[in-house]
Amino acid sequence: MKLLLTSYSICRYYLLLLIFTIMFNNAGINKVFLVGHVCEKPQLHQQADGHNYYSFLLATSEFIKKNNQLVEHTERHQVIIPTQQLTEIEAGLDKGHLVYVEGKIKTYAYTGEQGIKHYRSEILSSIFRVLSNQVTTVPDELV
């Protein structure tokens, strides 16, 4: 038991050291882990510099307790995946498939026609996996 407690203390010490290092270096962590259903068939986009990527909406759901009842809350995320991340099987990705996405958040700012500043966030994928290629019904209001 003493060895386990010592190992736990060492891990806790290194975790605190990491947190303080991040705080004092003004560094942060931009990491996202999502598991959800594809809302639409991925679209291939081609950039002028020759880099291609797929983009699609991903729906994630969670249950939140409101007034002593569980209410489903769904978020939509714009996911960007470089084409080299997709295998032939994953390229057949379709609406309703369950997927795992790991990456970072990228936010863009732009000014609309009426001079109002808008923001758009995307998930830039670094790791992508299809968890189930069985099609699950995605409600139309999520598309």
mmCIF file of C-alpha atoms in Angstrom:
data_model
loop_
_atom_site.group_PDB
_atom_site.id
_atom_site.type_symbol
_atom_site.label_atom_id
_atom_site.label_comp_id
_atom_site.label_asym_id
_atom_site.label_seq_id
_atom_site.Cartn_x
_atom_site.Cartn_y
_atom_site.Cartn_z
ATOM 1 C CA MET A 1 0.000 0.000 0.000
ATOM 2 C CA LYS A 2 2.869 2.335 0.795
ATOM 3 C CA LEU A 3 4.341 1.881 -2.703
ATOM 4 C CA LEU A 4 0.957 2.699 -4.294
ATOM 5 C CA LEU A 5 0.605 5.809 -2.169
ATOM 6 C CA THR A 6 4.117 6.894 -3.118
ATOM 7 C CA SER A 7 3.420 6.373 -6.841
ATOM 8 C CA TYR A 8 0.176 8.315 -6.510
ATOM 9 C CA SER A 9 2.004 11.157 -4.758
ATOM 10 C CA ILE A 10 4.646 11.274 -7.483
ATOM 11 C CA CYS A 11 1.994 11.372 -10.239
ATOM 12 C CA ARG A 12 0.123 14.095 -8.374
ATOM 13 C CA TYR A 13 3.338 16.081 -7.979
ATOM 14 C CA TYR A 14 4.123 15.878 -11.716
ATOM 15 C CA LEU A 15 0.557 16.845 -12.624
ATOM 16 C CA LEU A 16 0.745 19.918 -10.383
ATOM 17 C CA LEU A 17 4.166 20.745 -11.833
ATOM 18 C CA LEU A 18 2.708 20.530 -15.359
ATOM 19 C CA ILE A 19 -0.237 22.777 -14.423
ATOM 20 C CA PHE A 20 2.037 25.406 -12.861
ATOM 21 C CA THR A 21 4.399 25.268 -15.848
ATOM 22 C CA ILE A 22 1.484 25.906 -18.204
ATOM 23 C CA MET A 23 0.173 28.736 -16.022
ATOM 24 C CA PHE A 24 3.509 30.528 -15.699
ATOM 25 C CA ASN A 25 4.419 30.138 -19.363
ATOM 26 C CA ASN A 26 1.061 31.558 -20.490
ATOM 27 C CA ALA A 27 0.592 28.327 -22.403
ATOM 28 C CA GLY A 28 -2.661 26.450 -22.755
ATOM 29 C CA ILE A 29 -3.989 23.198 -24.036
ATOM 30 C CA ASN A 30 -6.199 23.162 -27.125
ATOM 31 C CA LYS A 31 -7.411 19.558 -27.309
ATOM 32 C CA VAL A 32 -10.840 18.207 -28.236
ATOM 33 C CA PHE A 33 -12.224 14.653 -28.004
ATOM 34 C CA LEU A 34 -15.620 14.100 -29.635
ATOM 35 C CA VAL A 35 -17.790 11.051 -30.214
ATOM 36 C CA GLY A 36 -20.904 11.683 -32.252
ATOM 37 C CA HIS A 37 -22.944 11.038 -35.359
ATOM 38 C CA VAL A 38 -22.211 12.445 -38.802
ATOM 39 C CA CYS A 39 -25.034 14.858 -39.800
ATOM 40 C CA GLU A 40 -24.286 14.990 -43.519
ATOM 41 C CA LYS A 41 -22.125 13.259 -46.103
ATOM 42 C CA PRO A 42 -18.620 14.798 -45.951
ATOM 43 C CA GLN A 43 -17.813 17.299 -48.693
ATOM 44 C CA LEU A 44 -14.395 17.384 -50.368
ATOM 45 C CA HIS A 45 -12.831 20.857 -50.556
ATOM 46 C CA GLN A 46 -9.777 21.820 -52.593
ATOM 47 C CA GLN A 47 -7.537 24.700 -51.586
ATOM 48 C CA ALA A 48 -5.450 26.810 -53.942
ATOM 49 C CA ASP A 49 -2.245 25.522 -52.324
ATOM 50 C CA GLY A 50 -3.141 21.951 -53.320
ATOM 51 C CA HIS A 51 -4.162 20.710 -49.871
ATOM 52 C CA ASN A 52 -7.510 18.927 -49.833
ATOM 53 C CA TYR A 53 -9.783 18.273 -46.878
ATOM 54 C CA TYR A 54 -13.208 16.899 -46.019
ATOM 55 C CA SER A 55 -15.699 18.820 -43.910
ATOM 56 C CA PHE A 56 -18.945 17.744 -42.269
ATOM 57 C CA LEU A 57 -21.185 18.458 -39.289
ATOM 58 C CA LEU A 58 -20.930 16.179 -36.269
ATOM 59 C CA ALA A 59 -23.743 15.970 -33.692
ATOM 60 C CA THR A 60 -22.898 15.227 -30.068
ATOM 61 C CA SER A 61 -25.555 14.754 -27.398
ATOM 62 C CA GLU A 62 -25.614 14.854 -23.625
ATOM 63 C CA PHE A 63 -28.337 14.681 -21.028
ATOM 64 C CA ILE A 64 -28.757 17.612 -18.640
ATOM 65 C CA LYS A 65 -30.965 17.587 -15.581
ATOM 66 C CA LYS A 66 -33.571 20.411 -15.728
ATOM 67 C CA ASN A 67 -36.487 20.614 -13.315
ATOM 68 C CA ASN A 68 -35.745 17.073 -12.081
ATOM 69 C CA GLN A 69 -35.989 15.689 -15.638
ATOM 70 C CA LEU A 70 -33.251 14.603 -18.006
ATOM 71 C CA VAL A 71 -33.300 16.723 -21.153
ATOM 72 C CA GLU A 72 -31.216 15.876 -24.210
ATOM 73 C CA HIS A 73 -28.934 18.689 -25.381
ATOM 74 C CA THR A 74 -27.306 18.371 -28.815
ATOM 75 C CA GLU A 75 -24.420 20.406 -30.215
ATOM 76 C CA ARG A 76 -23.248 20.569 -33.828
ATOM 77 C CA HIS A 77 -19.550 20.823 -34.651
ATOM 78 C CA GLN A 78 -17.967 21.626 -38.015
ATOM 79 C CA VAL A 79 -15.192 19.049 -38.469
ATOM 80 C CA ILE A 80 -12.266 19.463 -40.880
ATOM 81 C CA ILE A 81 -10.282 16.341 -41.826
ATOM 82 C CA PRO A 82 -7.228 16.374 -44.127
ATOM 83 C CA THR A 83 -7.695 13.842 -46.936
ATOM 84 C CA GLN A 84 -4.566 11.899 -45.934
ATOM 85 C CA GLN A 85 -6.276 10.941 -42.633
ATOM 86 C CA LEU A 86 -9.041 8.991 -44.348
ATOM 87 C CA THR A 87 -8.608 5.389 -45.420
ATOM 88 C CA GLU A 88 -10.661 3.930 -48.271
ATOM 89 C CA ILE A 89 -13.198 2.564 -45.781
ATOM 90 C CA GLU A 90 -13.535 5.893 -43.957
ATOM 91 C CA ALA A 91 -13.897 7.745 -47.265
ATOM 92 C CA GLY A 92 -17.288 6.006 -47.545
ATOM 93 C CA LEU A 93 -18.419 7.933 -44.479
ATOM 94 C CA ASP A 94 -22.101 8.843 -44.566
ATOM 95 C CA LYS A 95 -24.830 10.519 -42.562
ATOM 96 C CA GLY A 96 -25.586 8.667 -39.311
ATOM 97 C CA HIS A 97 -22.218 6.934 -38.823
ATOM 98 C CA LEU A 98 -20.759 7.057 -35.305
ATOM 99 C CA VAL A 99 -17.234 8.527 -35.277
ATOM 100 C CA TYR A 100 -14.428 9.545 -32.914
ATOM 101 C CA VAL A 101 -12.609 12.817 -33.609
ATOM 102 C CA GLU A 102 -9.578 14.123 -31.785
ATOM 103 C CA GLY A 103 -8.111 17.496 -32.658
ATOM 104 C CA LYS A 104 -8.096 21.170 -31.779
ATOM 105 C CA ILE A 105 -10.478 24.106 -32.022
ATOM 106 C CA LYS A 106 -9.809 26.815 -34.604
ATOM 107 C CA THR A 107 -11.906 29.996 -34.524
ATOM 108 C CA TYR A 108 -12.177 32.437 -37.405
ATOM 109 C CA ALA A 109 -13.497 35.998 -37.217
ATOM 110 C CA TYR A 110 -15.142 37.783 -40.117
ATOM 111 C CA THR A 111 -17.257 40.882 -40.652
ATOM 112 C CA GLY A 112 -20.668 40.419 -42.217
ATOM 113 C CA GLU A 113 -22.380 42.611 -44.817
ATOM 114 C CA GLN A 114 -23.930 44.817 -42.116
ATOM 115 C CA GLY A 115 -20.560 45.417 -40.439
ATOM 116 C CA ILE A 116 -21.206 42.984 -37.580
ATOM 117 C CA LYS A 117 -18.311 40.808 -36.464
ATOM 118 C CA HIS A 118 -19.045 37.059 -36.504
ATOM 119 C CA TYR A 119 -17.083 34.063 -35.279
ATOM 120 C CA ARG A 120 -16.934 30.540 -36.669
ATOM 121 C CA SER A 121 -15.349 27.609 -34.854
ATOM 122 C CA GLU A 122 -14.137 24.399 -36.447
ATOM 123 C CA ILE A 123 -12.588 21.211 -35.154
ATOM 124 C CA LEU A 124 -9.316 20.489 -36.984
ATOM 125 C CA SER A 125 -8.924 16.718 -36.771
ATOM 126 C CA SER A 126 -5.605 15.085 -35.931
ATOM 127 C CA ILE A 127 -7.048 11.599 -35.251
ATOM 128 C CA PHE A 128 -10.221 10.237 -36.820
ATOM 129 C CA ARG A 129 -11.885 6.821 -36.449
ATOM 130 C CA VAL A 130 -15.190 5.349 -37.572
ATOM 131 C CA LEU A 131 -16.680 3.574 -34.545
ATOM 132 C CA SER A 132 -19.762 2.190 -36.265
ATOM 133 C CA ASN A 133 -20.711 2.279 -39.918
ATOM 134 C CA GLN A 134 -24.275 1.263 -39.091
ATOM 135 C CA VAL A 135 -26.442 4.201 -40.046
ATOM 136 C CA THR A 136 -28.249 5.795 -37.124
ATOM 137 C CA THR A 137 -31.094 8.199 -37.819
ATOM 138 C CA VAL A 138 -30.016 11.808 -37.323
ATOM 139 C CA PRO A 139 -32.919 14.228 -36.785
ATOM 140 C CA ASP A 140 -33.452 16.664 -39.682
ATOM 141 C CA GLU A 141 -33.190 19.690 -37.368
ATOM 142 C CA LEU A 142 -29.512 18.834 -36.829
ATOM 143 C CA VAL A 143 -28.637 19.056 -40.505
#
